[in-house]
Every structure is written in C-alpha cells, then in structure tokens.
XYZ file of C-alpha atoms in Angstrom:
571
model
C 0.023 -0.102 -0.046
C 1.301 3.347 -0.972
C 1.338 5.593 2.131
C 0.937 9.328 2.331
C 4.343 11.173 3.075
C 3.584 11.879 6.542
C 2.845 8.292 7.449
C 5.317 5.351 8.374
C 4.450 1.910 9.152
C 6.519 -0.408 11.563
C 6.772 -3.992 10.809
C 4.339 -4.813 13.594
C 1.732 -2.948 11.523
C 1.636 0.288 13.870
C 1.539 3.655 11.974
C 3.726 6.607 12.723
C 3.333 10.089 11.975
C 6.080 12.091 10.401
C 6.755 15.849 9.603
C 9.871 17.300 8.235
C 10.544 20.605 10.245
C 11.496 23.929 8.416
C 15.263 24.601 8.492
C 15.218 27.419 11.026
C 12.761 25.315 13.307
C 15.022 22.093 12.711
C 18.304 24.169 13.625
C 16.540 25.489 16.679
C 15.152 22.090 17.967
C 18.227 20.270 16.879
C 16.259 17.460 14.984
C 15.220 17.489 11.278
C 11.829 15.667 11.623
C 9.143 14.936 14.084
C 8.059 11.105 14.420
C 5.337 10.198 16.799
C 3.644 6.598 16.988
C -0.145 6.690 16.456
C -0.660 3.468 18.256
C -3.170 2.164 15.650
C -3.092 -0.424 12.932
C -6.064 0.866 10.670
C -4.668 2.545 7.635
C -7.968 4.622 7.452
C -7.895 5.974 10.830
C -4.157 6.536 10.381
C -4.783 8.519 7.204
C -7.323 10.569 8.958
C -5.159 11.311 12.019
C -2.085 12.101 9.936
C -3.940 14.538 7.493
C -5.672 16.119 10.628
C -2.229 16.539 12.483
C -0.591 17.943 9.300
C -3.011 20.597 8.626
C -3.003 21.704 12.229
C 0.833 21.739 12.709
C 1.740 23.151 9.237
C 0.171 26.728 10.035
C 1.849 26.815 13.248
C 5.390 25.845 11.902
C 4.674 28.353 9.075
C 3.892 30.987 11.748
C 6.798 30.375 13.892
C 8.968 30.670 10.814
C 7.830 33.975 9.853
C 8.241 35.162 13.578
C 11.845 33.902 13.510
C 12.469 35.680 10.277
C 11.466 38.786 11.986
C 13.615 38.048 15.401
C 15.305 34.764 15.643
C 16.565 35.779 19.010
C 12.876 35.918 20.517
C 12.176 32.395 20.206
C 12.893 30.039 23.228
C 13.561 26.334 21.979
C 11.906 24.901 25.046
C 8.758 26.840 24.407
C 8.676 25.545 20.589
C 9.472 22.030 21.801
C 6.561 22.292 24.113
C 4.195 23.857 21.634
C 5.035 21.337 18.837
C 6.302 18.024 20.459
C 4.493 17.890 23.808
C 1.335 19.781 22.470
C 0.504 16.893 20.243
C -2.630 15.232 21.860
C -3.818 11.736 20.919
C -7.770 11.725 20.813
C -9.518 8.428 22.033
C -10.768 7.957 18.623
C -7.120 7.504 17.285
C -7.070 11.066 15.758
C -5.013 14.045 17.221
C -5.120 17.622 17.757
C -2.612 20.166 18.793
C -2.862 21.733 21.986
C -0.554 23.416 24.574
C 0.165 21.022 27.469
C -0.242 22.589 30.810
C 2.997 21.353 32.816
C 2.006 22.613 36.230
C -1.453 23.035 38.002
C -0.239 25.982 39.888
C -2.027 29.024 38.157
C 1.043 31.372 38.866
C 3.301 28.981 36.935
C 0.903 28.225 34.363
C 0.362 32.000 33.733
C 4.179 32.358 33.307
C 4.089 29.574 30.809
C 1.284 31.329 28.780
C 3.301 34.544 28.860
C 6.233 32.732 27.428
C 4.233 31.782 24.254
C 2.493 35.181 24.146
C 5.781 36.826 23.783
C 6.627 34.354 21.118
C 3.615 35.424 19.405
C 4.114 38.975 19.808
C 7.695 39.137 18.810
C 6.754 41.444 15.666
C 6.768 44.334 18.260
C 10.336 43.982 18.496
C 11.384 45.071 14.889
C 13.225 47.980 15.394
C 16.261 47.176 13.342
C 14.561 44.282 11.364
C 12.122 46.403 9.784
C 14.096 49.322 8.720
C 14.141 48.084 4.918
C 10.508 47.022 4.916
C 7.781 49.001 2.964
C 4.718 49.959 5.008
C 2.814 47.183 3.057
C 5.343 44.590 4.019
C 5.408 45.734 7.490
C 1.591 45.678 7.655
C 1.355 42.282 6.303
C 4.166 40.783 8.826
C 2.185 42.530 11.483
C -1.119 40.991 10.635
C 0.667 37.582 10.173
C 1.949 37.813 13.661
C -1.459 38.936 15.177
C -3.192 36.129 13.408
C -0.523 33.557 14.838
C -1.007 35.082 18.356
C -4.718 34.214 17.899
C -4.108 30.899 16.944
C -2.096 30.015 19.903
C -4.542 31.650 22.262
C -7.232 29.403 20.718
C -5.272 26.334 21.387
C -5.663 26.814 24.999
C -9.512 26.893 24.760
C -11.777 24.047 25.324
C -11.834 21.581 22.505
C -15.278 20.158 21.402
C -15.287 16.274 21.452
C -14.002 14.817 18.276
C -16.444 13.353 15.804
C -15.584 9.621 14.754
C -15.748 8.720 11.110
C -18.607 6.505 10.574
C -19.708 4.599 7.409
C -23.235 5.410 8.439
C -25.317 7.470 5.735
C -25.937 10.243 8.205
C -23.094 11.880 10.182
C -22.925 10.852 13.939
C -21.067 12.311 16.939
C -20.314 9.349 19.219
C -17.957 8.738 22.241
C -14.291 8.190 21.015
C -12.855 4.798 20.937
C -10.200 4.068 23.651
C -6.995 2.014 22.650
C -7.144 -0.902 24.845
C -3.921 -2.567 26.462
C -3.713 -5.072 23.834
C -4.914 -3.785 20.397
C -5.577 -6.853 18.118
C -7.362 -7.210 14.807
C -10.866 -8.755 14.699
C -9.345 -11.971 12.851
C -6.424 -12.564 15.541
C -8.942 -11.859 18.433
C -11.497 -14.316 17.041
C -8.749 -17.016 16.524
C -7.817 -16.574 20.245
C -11.304 -16.588 21.349
C -12.123 -19.967 19.569
C -9.316 -21.638 21.343
C -11.200 -21.063 24.614
C -14.002 -22.966 22.859
C -12.188 -26.437 22.221
C -14.544 -28.063 24.504
C -17.845 -27.295 22.521
C -19.470 -29.230 19.783
C -18.515 -28.720 16.210
C -21.906 -27.414 15.177
C -21.536 -24.759 17.858
C -18.123 -23.677 16.700
C -19.576 -23.410 13.271
C -22.383 -21.084 14.344
C -19.797 -18.752 16.119
C -17.898 -18.722 12.972
C -20.785 -17.956 10.869
C -21.833 -15.174 12.996
C -18.186 -13.682 13.011
C -17.807 -14.161 9.386
C -21.065 -12.136 8.763
C -19.992 -9.483 11.324
C -16.531 -8.907 9.940
C -18.055 -8.488 6.403
C -20.457 -5.861 7.684
C -17.679 -4.016 9.517
C -15.529 -3.765 6.565
C -12.947 -6.788 7.049
C -11.277 -8.899 9.568
C -8.480 -6.810 9.514
C -10.077 -4.158 11.468
C -8.825 -3.563 14.895
C -11.319 -4.925 17.461
C -11.218 -1.855 19.680
C -12.169 0.481 16.527
C -15.617 -0.910 16.113
C -17.883 2.029 17.364
C -21.362 1.880 18.960
C -22.743 3.238 15.893
C -21.385 0.440 13.716
C -22.853 -2.207 16.117
C -26.178 -0.519 16.032
C -25.948 -0.486 12.274
C -25.127 -4.073 12.282
C -28.232 -4.814 14.408
C -30.456 -2.825 11.831
C -28.793 -4.568 8.866
C -29.794 -7.955 10.186
C -33.391 -7.098 9.078
C -32.384 -6.577 5.297
C -30.005 -9.815 4.807
C -31.544 -12.424 2.774
C -31.504 -16.129 3.708
C -28.332 -18.028 2.258
C -27.031 -14.739 0.856
C -23.438 -15.978 0.298
C -24.575 -19.270 -1.284
C -26.883 -17.515 -3.501
C -24.166 -15.077 -4.689
C -25.511 -11.904 -3.042
C -22.811 -9.538 -2.290
C -23.051 -8.014 1.124
C -21.494 -4.415 1.801
C -20.851 -2.734 4.895
C -23.625 -2.441 7.704
C -24.348 1.096 6.608
C -24.553 0.381 2.990
C -26.972 -2.552 3.606
C -29.175 -0.444 5.529
C -29.142 2.351 2.799
C -29.569 -0.187 0.029
C -30.824 -3.668 1.010
C -29.140 -6.324 -1.184
C -31.202 -8.356 -3.617
C -30.774 -10.653 -6.315
C -32.080 -10.379 -9.916
C -33.631 -12.807 -12.475
C -32.594 -13.452 -15.895
C -34.738 -10.514 -17.053
C -33.164 -8.077 -14.252
C -36.094 -8.104 -12.004
C -35.417 -8.184 -8.220
C -36.088 -11.733 -6.579
C -38.001 -11.421 -3.400
C -35.949 -13.525 -1.194
C -36.860 -14.368 2.450
C -34.830 -12.336 5.020
C -33.071 -14.291 7.728
C -35.316 -15.364 10.647
C -35.542 -13.499 13.923
C -34.274 -16.785 15.435
C -31.254 -16.511 13.243
C -30.686 -12.875 13.944
C -30.831 -13.441 17.703
C -28.317 -16.337 17.469
C -25.861 -13.954 15.713
C -26.294 -11.379 18.500
C -25.763 -13.880 21.075
C -22.645 -15.397 19.644
C -21.253 -11.911 19.075
C -22.225 -10.943 22.514
C -19.970 -13.679 23.972
C -17.145 -12.705 21.515
C -17.335 -9.040 22.776
C -17.299 -10.288 26.404
C -14.098 -12.071 25.428
C -12.471 -8.917 23.811
C -13.245 -6.823 27.026
C -12.149 -9.185 29.498
C -9.040 -10.034 27.607
C -8.081 -6.320 27.462
C -8.595 -5.982 23.620
C -11.396 -3.609 23.887
C -12.468 -1.073 26.346
C -16.095 -0.063 27.802
C -19.288 -2.107 27.898
C -20.666 -4.680 25.737
C -23.002 -3.032 23.597
C -24.437 -6.403 22.265
C -25.744 -6.965 25.686
C -28.139 -3.886 25.452
C -29.703 -4.753 22.042
C -33.201 -6.109 22.389
C -33.921 -9.516 20.678
C -35.637 -9.509 17.273
C -39.042 -10.633 17.166
C -40.756 -12.557 14.099
C -44.417 -11.674 15.294
C -45.061 -15.498 15.525
C -46.253 -17.162 18.581
C -43.185 -18.315 20.738
C -39.653 -18.318 19.167
C -38.576 -21.992 20.158
C -39.286 -24.987 22.124
C -41.493 -24.667 25.137
C -42.408 -27.132 27.707
C -45.243 -29.599 27.724
C -48.581 -29.109 29.449
C -49.912 -31.906 31.516
C -52.519 -33.039 28.719
C -49.809 -33.385 26.418
C -47.683 -35.430 28.724
C -50.721 -37.592 29.263
C -50.987 -38.209 25.402
C -47.162 -38.883 24.999
C -47.161 -41.476 27.884
C -50.422 -43.106 27.117
C -49.484 -46.888 27.552
C -51.305 -47.924 24.420
C -49.215 -45.337 22.511
C -45.754 -45.769 23.867
C -45.767 -49.485 24.318
C -45.981 -49.563 20.363
C -42.190 -48.507 20.067
C -40.364 -50.305 17.400
C -36.860 -49.229 18.817
C -35.154 -48.587 22.093
C -34.611 -44.942 21.506
C -38.297 -44.472 20.613
C -39.172 -45.950 24.123
C -36.498 -44.782 26.402
C -35.745 -41.418 24.703
C -38.972 -39.560 25.845
C -38.905 -41.294 29.280
C -35.170 -40.516 30.013
C -35.698 -36.834 28.676
C -38.570 -36.232 30.880
C -36.990 -37.559 34.253
C -33.560 -36.218 33.630
C -33.933 -32.990 31.599
C -30.749 -33.976 29.726
C -29.921 -32.798 26.351
C -30.611 -35.449 23.522
C -26.979 -35.922 22.664
C -26.131 -36.282 26.288
C -28.514 -39.291 26.386
C -27.742 -40.811 22.968
C -23.898 -40.780 23.911
C -24.368 -42.494 27.279
C -22.127 -45.366 27.855
C -22.903 -48.330 30.165
C -20.199 -47.257 32.434
C -21.876 -43.895 32.827
C -24.421 -45.480 35.097
C -23.004 -44.791 38.469
C -24.030 -44.681 42.196
C -23.054 -42.114 44.355
C -24.095 -41.671 48.216
C -26.404 -44.548 47.409
C -28.259 -42.671 44.623
C -28.298 -44.163 41.130
C -27.158 -41.662 38.681
C -26.023 -41.103 35.073
C -22.606 -39.341 34.609
C -22.553 -36.832 31.837
C -18.758 -36.654 30.786
C -16.627 -34.960 28.313
C -14.279 -37.140 26.238
C -12.468 -35.301 23.651
C -11.912 -36.254 20.033
C -8.689 -38.190 19.019
C -6.506 -35.591 17.132
C -6.556 -36.354 13.401
C -3.348 -37.908 11.663
C -1.456 -36.031 8.988
C -3.016 -35.888 5.660
C -3.744 -39.427 3.957
C -2.306 -41.251 7.050
C -4.582 -44.058 8.245
C -5.893 -44.182 11.679
C -4.969 -47.030 14.001
C -7.654 -49.113 15.513
C -7.094 -47.360 18.842
C -7.529 -44.008 17.274
C -10.842 -45.100 15.515
C -12.259 -46.380 18.779
C -11.150 -43.252 20.569
C -12.986 -41.104 17.880
C -16.142 -43.149 18.384
C -15.828 -42.746 22.072
C -15.735 -39.079 22.085
C -18.649 -37.149 23.879
C -19.096 -33.436 22.949
C -20.661 -31.230 25.496
C -22.187 -27.869 25.118
C -20.027 -26.212 27.933
C -18.061 -26.842 30.968
C -21.172 -26.888 33.214
C -22.622 -29.710 31.345
C -20.238 -32.077 33.164
C -22.456 -33.502 35.901
C -24.266 -36.373 37.675
C -28.067 -36.572 37.283
C -29.994 -38.589 39.720
C -32.137 -41.241 38.030
C -35.927 -41.123 39.295
C -37.253 -44.390 40.801
C -39.867 -44.550 38.071
C -37.359 -45.567 35.581
C -36.236 -48.507 37.547
C -39.894 -49.502 38.098
C -40.360 -49.330 34.282
C -37.347 -51.619 33.601
C -34.260 -49.512 32.854
C -32.119 -52.176 34.748
C -33.461 -55.027 32.624
C -32.777 -52.849 29.536
C -29.166 -52.299 30.713
C -28.724 -56.061 31.173
C -30.114 -56.896 27.862
C -27.701 -54.458 26.120
C -24.768 -55.657 28.065
C -25.565 -59.150 27.053
C -25.178 -58.388 23.435
C -21.788 -57.267 24.076
C -22.565 -53.601 23.522
C -21.026 -50.763 25.527
C -23.310 -47.944 24.844
C -26.913 -47.565 26.153
C -28.129 -47.031 22.497
C -25.782 -49.076 20.468
C -27.732 -48.443 17.322
C -27.413 -44.797 17.218
C -24.896 -43.913 14.557
C -22.091 -41.252 14.825
C -22.528 -38.083 12.592
C -19.876 -36.026 10.930
C -20.122 -33.645 13.943
C -19.281 -36.236 16.549
C -22.725 -36.437 17.766
C -25.412 -39.316 17.947
C -28.787 -37.414 18.804
C -30.007 -37.213 15.192
C -31.908 -40.634 14.997
C -33.172 -40.109 18.471
C -34.353 -36.485 17.727
C -36.087 -37.812 14.473
C -37.854 -40.846 16.240
C -38.963 -38.840 19.082
C -40.523 -36.055 16.737
C -42.112 -38.557 14.513
C -43.607 -40.228 17.779
C -45.001 -36.674 18.839
C -46.642 -36.190 15.620
C -48.194 -39.778 16.118
C -49.812 -38.797 19.281
C -50.850 -35.407 17.937
C -48.698 -33.209 20.281
C -45.870 -32.067 17.820
C -45.654 -28.407 16.874
C -42.860 -27.313 14.595
C -40.140 -25.691 16.615
C -42.305 -25.437 19.792
C -43.421 -28.709 20.631
C -40.284 -31.146 20.170
C -38.060 -33.353 21.823
C -36.167 -30.449 23.334
C -39.421 -29.473 24.904
C -38.794 -32.266 27.533
C -35.675 -30.115 28.878
C -37.892 -27.236 29.041
C -40.567 -29.131 31.018
C -37.952 -30.259 33.451
C -36.569 -26.747 33.880
C -40.077 -25.406 34.403
C -40.800 -28.016 37.061
C -37.682 -27.381 38.986
C -38.169 -23.729 38.701
C -41.535 -23.897 40.573
C -40.191 -26.343 43.208
C -38.635 -25.599 46.423
C -35.207 -26.275 44.836
C -33.110 -23.111 44.611
C -31.757 -21.825 41.269
C -28.242 -22.931 41.768
C -29.434 -26.568 42.424
C -31.691 -26.439 39.394
C -28.924 -25.292 37.008
C -26.590 -28.187 38.595
C -29.138 -30.531 37.652
C -29.886 -29.376 33.935
C -26.431 -28.576 33.283
C -27.135 -24.800 32.516
C -24.527 -22.137 32.974
C -24.860 -20.729 36.565
C -25.698 -17.047 36.609
C -24.090 -14.522 39.009
C -20.503 -14.044 40.288
C -21.212 -15.542 43.782
C -22.718 -18.551 42.338
C -19.994 -19.200 39.813
C -16.958 -18.831 42.117
C -18.288 -19.150 45.710
C -21.024 -21.732 45.676
C -19.982 -25.411 45.947
C -22.131 -28.197 44.286
C -25.129 -29.456 46.134
C -24.653 -32.892 47.364
C -26.284 -35.601 45.117
C -28.585 -37.167 47.738
C -29.919 -33.707 48.707
C -30.481 -33.025 44.961
C -32.247 -36.304 44.388
C -34.538 -35.676 47.266
C -35.592 -32.163 45.955
C -35.610 -33.300 42.286
C -37.550 -36.359 42.530
C -40.273 -34.486 44.578
C -40.295 -31.831 41.751
C -40.478 -34.266 38.775
C -43.789 -36.134 40.170
C -45.827 -37.307 37.367
C -48.587 -39.421 38.943
C -50.573 -39.745 35.701
C -47.748 -41.674 34.210
C -48.938 -45.459 34.622
C -45.718 -47.052 35.400
C -47.582 -50.558 35.951
C -48.633 -50.542 32.201
C -45.578 -48.888 30.745
C -43.088 -51.680 31.241
C -40.044 -52.826 29.376
C -39.992 -56.372 28.395
C -36.910 -58.376 28.817
C -35.114 -59.033 25.458
C -37.821 -56.674 23.622
C -35.267 -55.595 20.834
C -32.429 -57.777 21.253
C -32.680 -59.426 17.791
C -33.242 -56.076 16.144
C -30.365 -54.504 17.984
C -27.924 -57.083 17.265
C -28.397 -56.610 13.728
C -28.382 -52.846 13.693
C -25.529 -52.247 16.138
C -23.191 -49.296 15.060
C -19.534 -48.664 15.901
C-alpha cells in the first residue's frame, strides 16, 4: 500500500506520523523531523489522524518561521518544543489535535508559561532594526501575520469540542471516542484466540460462532479491522442490517457490503430479465443467534484487554418474528398424558423411541447427552443411582492421507461432545425409571456385547449421535398429535424439567446443576459448591412427580429389541 508522505508503518503494523521541520525550526530544536507513534493499525484512521495533524501543525510551523524571520533571538527552544512536540494530544478515536500542554497546575506558573508563548506570538513588536528596509505594506503584512498567529496560539488553550469519529453510516453521527486498549488486536486474530477457549464445545456450535463472526466482519469492512475500533454506531448499524440480509446470501451469490451500505440499499438478487427476486430475510431466531454469539465474543474482547467499555451487544433487544413463541416450550399436562399413554408408548419399534422420551422427561438432559451414554456412565453416589454426563475429547486427526489406528478409531467413536463446561455433571435417576425396567434393558444391552446404552445410534460427522433419537422422538410426537414445529419437539422435555424444577422448592443454583445450565452471577460461579447428590435427588424427585404416568402398564419387556439391536449395532 502506498502511504502518504507523513505516514510510516512499522514491521508490527503500527502507523507513525512524520513531518519534516522547516530549516530554522530544525536548527533551533536540533532535529530534522518529528516522528510520533499513532498507536493504531487501521490505515483508514491512520490517514485521517495524519492529515488532521498535518493540517494543524503546518500553519503553526509556518507562523513560527515568519516570527523567526523577524527576530530569531525571540524564540525559546523549550517553548517551541512544548508547543509542537508536547502539544500533540492523542484523541480516544485515534485522531489527534495540537494543543498546549499545561505542565503545572499552579495558576502562577501556568500564567508564566502562557506568557512565554504570548511573547513568542508578539515578537513582531521588536522590529526596530529588522524592519528598517520594509515598506509599509510589507510591515503591515508581517504585523497581521503575527497577530493572526497569536490568536491561533491563544485559541489552542480554549476547550476543545469532543471529536467526531468517522462512520460509514449514511448520516453523520457524533459518538464517544474509541479508547485504545491494553492489547490492540485485529478482529481476525482476536477471534482465533477466542475460539481456542471454545475447544470443548460441539463442532456445530463452533460453526455457528464462525458464521456469526464472518457475517459481522464482512459488515464491519473486513477481518483486518482493529477490535477496539468498532464503534457503537457500527454495532447498531449491524443490528439494523440483520433485518435486510437475505437467507443464504453467500450461497446465492448476493454480495454484502458494510452494515451502513446494507441499511441504505438492502441487497437483492435479480432474475434473468433483471427483475428483483423477493428472497426471504433471515429469521428472527437466526438474527438473535448472531447477536448472542457476538455478545459472547465481545465479552471475551473486553475481559482479555482487547477492547474497553461496556458490551453493547448486551443492550440490544432481541428480534421478534411476530409469531407465537420463538423456540421450544415445555409440555402441558394434557400433552404429557398423550405422550405417555401406555397404548401409544408401548408400540415403540426401537429402544430410542421408548427410552428417549422417558429419560428426557425424568432427567432433563440434552438429547446428545442421552444418545452418547455409555453403560459405564451409570454410577451410584451416596446410594443414589445416577447418570454421569462426561466430556471425552476427540482423538487428534493424523496427518493428511495417514490411516488411523484401530485405537484412534475407537477413541473417535467414544468421543462425547458437551455444550459447555457446566454440562459435566451427575443426574439422579428417578425411581420410576427403575420401575419401568431400565435395569433390565441395561442387562439386555450388556448381554449383546454392547458398551453404549443405545448401540444402534450412528455417529454423525459432527461427533454426535442424537439425530436418530431426535427424528424418532419427533415422529412419535406427531403420531400422538402433540408435535408443533419448533415449539413442541423433543427439546421440550428439557424445558418441561426446567419449568418443574423452577416452581419447586429447589433453589436456582441446584436447578442449574441438575440441568447443566450455566450458573448466573459471580457468587454462584465462584463461591458456591456443588449441592450433594442425595440432597439434589430428594428435591428433584419431588419436583419431577408425574402421577398420571402409569408405570404398571408402561413396562419394558426383557429381550424386547435384542434381535433387532444385534443386527443394527453401530460402531
């Protein structure tokens, strides 16, 4: 990139301002040029800051030159250095202004300092021998120049209005300046470091974070922008732009500009005749997912010293589609009665169709947590039977074209992907499950030589096994007339359990420990210990009481699916 003459760029990407001093001032100060770090990496803001500084310094240097031409001995080098070198003030937005620096708060000393500069500005009065050969017009011009210079210097001590930050918005905005943080970093580098803190999450969750970041970086003008330079106006513009972005814009070849450009001219496709195609806009759920993911990313930027101030994503209101609900909601009692009617549930053709809804209702666990259960995950603590929800990392892939060993393949199949760190927990198993025959089912699976609770569930490309269970469960909900797209689905069992625990005498911390939700609040996160499993079981079993479930008629039959399971077992 060709830089302006007043800019230099270090090998670390930091821009510097440079200005060549006029000969008289260079001789006076003992230096040929003035070089100062701008402390920023953005070429756009660097150019702005450099031009701003150049425009303000050049008239002052020219004015000092004119004064020195009249009386060189009237200029004090220290005053000039203070005016030019120390008087360069960095603005929070990365720009600069030239202002005199008060070196002492004592008003008497400050007045003496000001007098020194005023003496410099009024040096034209000492022109006795130096104006002898000047005509009246030339003398008047010199006099006017010096008077104007004096006014400029005095103006520099006046309060300066807050600087305006350049924005790509259509209308100009005056916003608070952007403070340079302790560890300035580009968006791209910051996001790479952020994702390293997410190694334990599922791959599809990582993909969602990446998609949100890619969209944000595109609408902000590029991944090379500094994280701290993103202004409040740009974040609000991004939120507005989410209401104009077509679904699958990148796949459809729709070019996206900056957030401000999208708000001014929403993007669209054209057909062969050049007529606009009315594509659907991304849903409110998708927009809210982007906002949630970016809020987490900006939390990291602030906590890691890469950005100052509050997280503005936390203040943005969620988008609304205008439809009833926005996601899965818990089941009502009449719906649970239909789901667990013995004449319906006992028609299950596969283990996951039968045990999936039962385990989901009595544990509140995520479907993938249930689908990946190993037989060794059934444990007992303090006399309470539990399932242990564990994290087992994937085996690291071999180099390209290098075949995995059998041990590595087995490790890959044994991987357990959890949503977050708080998902690691032990969940008490309700006595109703044992009455229905869970122990007999486990014995049947073990007799087949299987090591997993549901050995017929395949592993998908993302390291998860929940897809078949989710599909079977939702098909069953349709069969009993309960299913509502995105609202009454298998995930609704988890919401049902959360609701039941929430209205019981179980405290919020214990409820979060049961379901594996992230605990809210500093006190809970850092100072509360885990609730003993036996105490949890007493309160949890009392909350998850479903007397309408007929455990005498809903019964597992020994060897029920053994033949089918033996044929369909997956690695």
